[in-house]
């Protein structure tokens, strides 16, 4: 199956697929209770952990049928004990969403909030942990796609490690493209999805969880479907307590092989950085400014200020005519920014075509810095 019309997705997932991954969706039908699927799942679990060699041997990938949000909620609801206490660090939509999850599951929490355009408040985190020894977990977002900020998890992780407080991390928009230091950050678990930096198909997500957690304490889950302990028990043999997405699993296996052959997460990081720099240079020459300082961004996504006399709708509409799909701002940033992600199977020639579209769009009016 070859797709003649090719959309270039510059939104933060799902991504433009390679033909190789797309073809994997056409493999034979298979029951998720058959041993062939169990072998497929065991291979996927091994490859997911191996994306970061430091995780091999100490972490297990728990694979769920659901979006990245599914994995994040499964991680939080299963691992924060009812008798525990979580310190949620937020500076965007996705940190705030995790705070809502913890509240819904009726776990004890304190929220340290920063404005969306600012870094996490690590000083406040340190103060809370110093004054209150009852915190069992710190919860944060690695790459906050609200703005594109790559949060300083090295600093946060150092605070957690020095106080022996476990870190739970939303890596939904960073896993497979940014560095993750499992030991240095005192990482108990991280949640991610397959349809962003891994270039898979939407429908599966996962939680890389420290194996010792399953051995040392019982589940804290307040949900049947989201209980990662239940998945852990059956996935040791490659099975799952509920129906898994078979075709999406085929595609994920192929996407992971593709990542390995291309040089792993480091290679993908460089690829994204190069794409991002080309786009940024072009927009900067047209007078379009980034929302954050350049050094604050992840390689995965950048946010740009809407120029005078342009709405997001104007820009989106014109780019979509040429098959490019960009992304709007969220919440209070909805009318002030647009976002461009760098993920997926995108050719250099297509990035050049995007730049030409920007030039035609913005040179029509004199945009000044």
Coordinates of C-alpha atoms in Angstrom, one line a residue:
X1 CA 0.0 0.0 0.0
X2 CA 1.5 3.3 -1.1
X3 CA 0.0 6.6 -0.1
X4 CA 0.1 9.1 -3.0
X5 CA -1.0 12.1 -1.0
X6 CA 1.7 12.8 1.7
X7 CA 0.9 15.1 4.6
X8 CA 3.9 16.5 6.5
X9 CA 2.9 16.5 10.1
X10 CA 4.7 19.2 12.0
X11 CA 2.5 18.8 15.1
X12 CA 3.8 17.1 18.2
X13 CA 2.5 13.7 17.3
X14 CA 1.3 11.7 15.5
X15 CA 4.0 11.9 12.9
X16 CA 4.5 11.3 9.2
X17 CA 5.2 7.6 8.9
X18 CA 7.9 5.9 6.9
X19 CA 6.7 3.5 4.2
X20 CA 8.4 0.7 6.1
X21 CA 6.4 1.3 9.2
X22 CA 3.2 1.8 7.2
X23 CA 3.7 -1.5 5.5
X24 CA 4.0 -3.3 8.8
X25 CA 0.4 -2.5 9.5
X26 CA -0.6 -4.9 6.7
X27 CA 0.9 -8.0 8.2
X28 CA -1.3 -11.0 8.9
X29 CA -4.1 -10.9 11.5
X30 CA -3.1 -12.4 14.8
X31 CA -4.9 -13.1 18.1
X32 CA -3.2 -11.4 21.1
X33 CA -3.5 -14.6 23.1
X34 CA -1.3 -16.6 20.6
X35 CA 2.3 -17.4 21.4
X36 CA 3.4 -15.5 18.2
X37 CA 2.1 -12.3 19.7
X38 CA 3.7 -13.0 23.0
X39 CA 7.1 -13.3 21.2
X40 CA 6.4 -10.0 19.4
X41 CA 5.6 -8.3 22.7
X42 CA 8.7 -9.6 24.4
X43 CA 10.8 -8.3 21.5
X44 CA 9.1 -4.9 21.7
X45 CA 9.6 -4.7 25.5
X46 CA 13.3 -5.5 25.0
X47 CA 13.8 -3.0 22.3
X48 CA 12.0 -0.2 24.3
X49 CA 14.3 -0.7 27.2
X50 CA 17.4 -0.9 24.9
X51 CA 16.7 2.6 23.5
X52 CA 18.6 3.8 26.6
X53 CA 21.3 1.1 27.4
X54 CA 21.5 2.3 31.0
X55 CA 18.0 1.1 31.6
X56 CA 18.8 -2.5 30.4
X57 CA 18.6 -4.9 33.3
X58 CA 17.2 -2.5 35.8
X59 CA 13.9 -1.4 34.2
X60 CA 11.0 -3.1 32.5
X61 CA 8.8 -1.7 29.8
X62 CA 5.1 -2.1 30.6
X63 CA 3.2 -1.7 27.3
X64 CA -0.4 -0.4 27.3
X65 CA -3.0 0.1 24.6
X66 CA -3.7 3.8 24.9
X67 CA -2.2 7.2 24.3
X68 CA 0.7 8.8 26.1
X69 CA -1.8 10.2 28.6
X70 CA -2.8 6.6 29.4
X71 CA 0.8 5.7 30.3
X72 CA 1.2 8.8 32.4
X73 CA -1.9 8.1 34.4
X74 CA -1.0 4.5 34.8
X75 CA 2.4 5.4 36.2
X76 CA 1.0 8.0 38.7
X77 CA -2.0 5.9 39.9
X78 CA 0.0 2.7 40.2
X79 CA 3.2 4.0 41.8
X80 CA 2.2 6.8 44.2
X81 CA 1.0 5.0 47.4
X82 CA -2.2 6.0 49.1
X83 CA 0.0 6.7 52.1
X84 CA 2.6 8.5 50.1
X85 CA 2.8 12.1 49.0
X86 CA 3.7 13.6 45.6
X87 CA 5.3 16.9 44.8
X88 CA 4.1 17.9 41.3
X89 CA 6.3 20.4 39.4
X90 CA 4.5 22.3 36.7
X91 CA 5.2 24.9 34.0
X92 CA 2.8 24.0 31.3
X93 CA -0.4 22.1 30.3
X94 CA 1.1 18.6 30.8
X95 CA 2.5 19.1 34.3
X96 CA -0.9 20.6 35.3
X97 CA -2.6 17.6 33.8
X98 CA -0.6 15.3 36.0
X99 CA -1.7 17.2 39.1
X100 CA -5.3 16.7 38.0
X101 CA -4.7 13.0 37.6
X102 CA -3.2 12.6 41.1
X103 CA -6.1 14.5 42.6
X104 CA -8.6 12.3 40.7
X105 CA -7.0 9.2 42.2
X106 CA -7.1 10.9 45.6
X107 CA -3.4 10.8 46.3
X108 CA -1.7 13.3 48.6
X109 CA 0.0 16.1 46.6
X110 CA 1.5 19.5 46.7
X111 CA 1.9 21.5 43.5
X112 CA 4.9 23.8 42.7
X113 CA 3.7 26.0 39.8
X114 CA 5.7 28.2 37.5
X115 CA 4.3 30.4 34.7
X116 CA 4.3 28.6 31.3
X117 CA 7.1 30.7 29.9
X118 CA 9.4 30.1 32.8
X119 CA 11.6 27.2 34.0
X120 CA 10.5 24.9 36.8
X121 CA 11.0 26.3 40.2
X122 CA 13.7 23.9 41.5
X123 CA 14.4 26.1 44.5
X124 CA 10.8 25.7 45.7
X125 CA 11.1 21.9 45.2
X126 CA 14.3 21.8 47.3
X127 CA 12.6 23.9 50.0
X128 CA 9.6 21.6 50.2
X129 CA 11.7 18.4 50.3
X130 CA 13.9 19.9 53.0
X131 CA 10.9 21.0 55.2
X132 CA 8.7 17.9 54.7
X133 CA 10.2 14.4 54.8
X134 CA 6.9 12.7 54.0
X135 CA 7.2 13.2 50.2
X136 CA 7.7 9.9 48.5
X137 CA 7.7 11.1 44.9
X138 CA 8.5 14.1 42.7
X139 CA 6.6 14.3 39.5
X140 CA 7.6 16.4 36.4
X141 CA 7.5 16.7 32.6
X142 CA 10.8 16.3 30.7
X143 CA 9.8 18.1 27.5
X144 CA 6.9 20.4 28.1
X145 CA 5.4 20.7 24.7
X146 CA 3.1 23.6 25.8
X147 CA 6.1 25.8 24.9
X148 CA 8.8 23.4 23.7
X149 CA 10.9 23.8 26.9
X150 CA 13.3 21.0 27.8
X151 CA 13.0 21.1 31.6
X152 CA 16.2 21.0 33.7
X153 CA 15.6 17.4 34.9
X154 CA 19.3 17.1 35.7
X155 CA 19.0 19.7 38.4
X156 CA 15.7 18.3 39.6
X157 CA 17.0 14.7 39.6
X158 CA 20.0 15.8 41.7
X159 CA 17.7 17.2 44.3
X160 CA 15.7 14.0 44.3
X161 CA 18.7 11.7 44.5
X162 CA 20.3 13.7 47.4
X163 CA 17.1 13.3 49.4
X164 CA 16.3 9.7 48.2
X165 CA 12.9 10.8 46.8
X166 CA 11.8 8.9 43.7
X167 CA 11.2 10.8 40.4
X168 CA 8.3 10.0 38.1
X169 CA 8.8 11.6 34.7
X170 CA 6.5 12.3 31.8
X171 CA 8.8 11.6 28.8
X172 CA 6.0 11.4 26.3
X173 CA 7.6 14.0 24.0
X174 CA 11.2 13.2 24.7
X175 CA 11.7 9.4 24.8
X176 CA 13.8 8.4 21.8
X177 CA 15.2 11.9 21.1
X178 CA 16.5 13.4 24.3
X179 CA 19.0 12.1 26.9
X180 CA 17.5 10.4 29.9
X181 CA 19.7 9.7 32.9
X182 CA 18.0 6.9 34.9
X183 CA 20.4 6.6 37.8
X184 CA 21.5 10.2 38.1
X185 CA 17.9 11.4 38.2
X186 CA 16.8 8.8 40.7
X187 CA 14.2 7.8 38.2
X188 CA 11.6 5.3 39.4
X189 CA 9.6 5.3 36.2
X190 CA 9.1 7.3 33.0
X191 CA 6.0 7.2 30.8
X192 CA 6.1 7.6 27.0
X193 CA 4.3 6.9 23.8
X194 CA 5.2 5.2 20.5
X195 CA 3.8 7.9 18.1
X196 CA 6.2 10.7 18.7
X197 CA 10.0 10.4 18.7
X198 CA 9.8 6.7 18.1
X199 CA 7.9 7.3 14.8
X200 CA 5.3 4.6 15.5
X201 CA 1.5 4.6 15.0
X202 CA -0.8 6.0 17.7
X203 CA -2.4 3.4 19.9
X204 CA 0.4 2.1 22.3
X205 CA 2.2 3.7 25.2
X206 CA 4.5 2.4 27.9
X207 CA 6.0 2.9 31.3
X208 CA 9.6 2.1 31.9
X209 CA 9.6 1.0 35.5
X210 CA 12.4 0.1 37.9
X211 CA 12.1 -3.7 38.4
X212 CA 12.8 -3.4 42.1
X213 CA 9.5 -1.5 42.5
X214 CA 7.5 -4.6 41.6
X215 CA 9.6 -6.6 44.1
X216 CA 9.5 -4.2 47.0
X217 CA 5.9 -2.9 47.3
X218 CA 2.3 -3.6 46.3
X219 CA 0.4 -1.7 43.6
X220 CA -1.2 1.5 44.6
X221 CA -3.6 1.4 41.6
X222 CA -7.1 2.8 41.9
X223 CA -7.9 1.6 38.4
X224 CA -8.1 -1.9 37.0
X225 CA -7.1 -1.1 33.4
X226 CA -4.3 1.3 34.4
X227 CA -2.7 -1.0 37.0
X228 CA 0.9 -1.6 35.7
X229 CA 1.4 -4.3 38.2
X230 CA -1.2 -6.4 36.5
X231 CA 0.5 -5.9 33.2
X232 CA 3.9 -6.7 34.7
X233 CA 2.7 -10.1 35.9
X234 CA 1.4 -11.2 32.5
X235 CA 4.0 -9.4 30.3
X236 CA 6.8 -11.4 31.8
X237 CA 5.6 -14.0 29.4
X238 CA 4.6 -11.6 26.6
X239 CA 0.9 -11.5 27.3
X240 CA -1.4 -8.7 28.7
X241 CA -4.5 -8.7 30.9
X242 CA -6.4 -6.8 28.2
X243 CA -6.6 -6.8 24.4
X244 CA -3.5 -5.2 22.9
X245 CA -3.4 -3.5 19.5
X246 CA -1.8 -6.1 17.3
X247 CA -1.2 -4.1 14.1
X248 CA 0.1 -1.1 16.0
X249 CA 2.5 -3.6 17.7
X250 CA 3.8 -4.8 14.3
X251 CA 4.4 -1.1 13.3
X252 CA 6.1 -0.4 16.6
X253 CA 8.5 -3.3 16.2
X254 CA 9.5 -2.0 12.7
X255 CA 9.8 1.6 14.0
X256 CA 12.2 0.5 16.8
X257 CA 14.3 -1.5 14.3
X258 CA 14.4 1.6 12.1
X259 CA 15.6 3.7 15.1
X260 CA 18.3 1.2 15.9
X261 CA 19.6 1.1 12.3
X262 CA 19.7 4.9 12.1
X263 CA 21.9 5.2 15.2
X264 CA 19.6 5.3 18.1
X265 CA 18.3 8.3 20.1
X266 CA 21.5 10.2 19.7
X267 CA 21.2 10.2 15.9
X268 CA 17.5 11.2 16.1
X269 CA 18.5 14.0 18.4
X270 CA 20.9 15.4 15.9
X271 CA 18.4 15.0 13.1
X272 CA 15.8 17.0 14.9
X273 CA 18.3 19.6 15.9
X274 CA 19.3 20.1 12.3
X275 CA 15.7 20.4 11.1
X276 CA 14.8 22.8 13.9
X277 CA 17.8 25.0 13.2
X278 CA 17.0 25.3 9.5
X279 CA 13.4 26.2 10.3
X280 CA 14.4 28.7 13.0
X281 CA 16.9 30.4 10.7
X282 CA 14.3 30.8 8.0
X283 CA 11.7 32.2 10.3
X284 CA 14.1 34.5 12.1
X285 CA 15.2 35.9 8.7
X286 CA 11.5 36.7 8.1
X287 CA 11.2 38.5 11.5
X288 CA 9.4 35.6 13.4
X289 CA 10.7 35.3 16.9
X290 CA 10.7 32.3 19.2
X291 CA 8.7 32.4 22.5
X292 CA 11.6 31.1 24.6
X293 CA 15.4 31.6 24.5
X294 CA 17.0 29.2 21.9
X295 CA 18.9 27.3 24.6
X296 CA 15.7 26.4 26.5
X297 CA 14.2 24.3 23.7
X298 CA 14.0 20.6 23.2
X299 CA 15.2 19.3 19.9
X300 CA 11.7 18.1 19.3
X301 CA 9.6 21.3 19.0
X302 CA 9.9 25.1 19.0
X303 CA 7.2 27.7 19.7
X304 CA 7.1 30.9 17.6
X305 CA 5.3 34.2 18.3
X306 CA 2.6 35.0 15.8
X307 CA 3.6 38.1 13.8
X308 CA 1.4 41.2 13.7
X309 CA -1.7 40.9 11.5
X310 CA -1.5 37.1 11.3
X311 CA -3.7 34.6 13.2
X312 CA -2.8 31.0 13.7
X313 CA -5.7 30.2 11.4
X314 CA -4.2 32.2 8.6
X315 CA -0.9 30.5 8.8
X316 CA -2.3 27.0 9.3
X317 CA -4.7 27.4 6.4
X318 CA -2.1 28.5 3.9
X319 CA 0.4 25.8 4.9
X320 CA -2.2 23.1 4.8
X321 CA -2.8 23.9 1.2
X322 CA 0.8 22.7 0.6
X323 CA 0.4 19.6 2.9
X324 CA 2.1 21.0 5.9
X325 CA 0.3 20.7 9.3
X326 CA 1.5 23.0 12.1
X327 CA 0.1 23.3 15.6
X328 CA -1.6 26.0 17.6
X329 CA -0.8 27.3 21.1
X330 CA -2.7 26.1 24.1
X331 CA -4.7 28.0 26.8
X332 CA -3.4 31.5 27.3
X333 CA -1.0 31.1 24.4
X334 CA -3.6 30.1 21.9
X335 CA -3.7 33.5 20.2
X336 CA 0.0 34.4 20.5
X337 CA 2.1 31.5 19.3
X338 CA 2.3 28.6 16.8
X339 CA 4.3 25.5 17.2
X340 CA 6.5 23.4 14.8
X341 CA 7.6 19.9 15.7
X342 CA 10.5 18.2 14.0
X343 CA 9.6 14.5 14.3
X344 CA 8.7 11.9 11.7
X345 CA 9.8 10.7 8.3
X346 CA 10.4 14.0 6.7
X347 CA 12.8 14.6 3.8
X348 CA 15.2 17.6 3.6
X349 CA 13.5 18.6 0.3
X350 CA 10.2 18.9 2.2
X351 CA 11.8 21.2 4.8
X352 CA 13.1 23.4 2.0
X353 CA 9.6 23.4 0.5
X354 CA 8.2 24.5 3.9
X355 CA 10.7 27.4 4.0
X356 CA 9.5 28.5 0.6
X357 CA 5.9 28.4 1.8
X358 CA 6.9 30.6 4.8
X359 CA 8.7 33.1 2.5
X360 CA 5.7 33.4 0.2
X361 CA 3.4 33.8 3.2
X362 CA 5.3 36.3 5.3
X363 CA 7.2 38.3 2.6
X364 CA 3.8 39.5 1.4
X365 CA 3.9 41.8 4.4
X366 CA 6.8 43.6 5.9
X367 CA 7.5 41.9 9.2
X368 CA 10.0 43.7 11.4
X369 CA 11.9 42.4 14.4

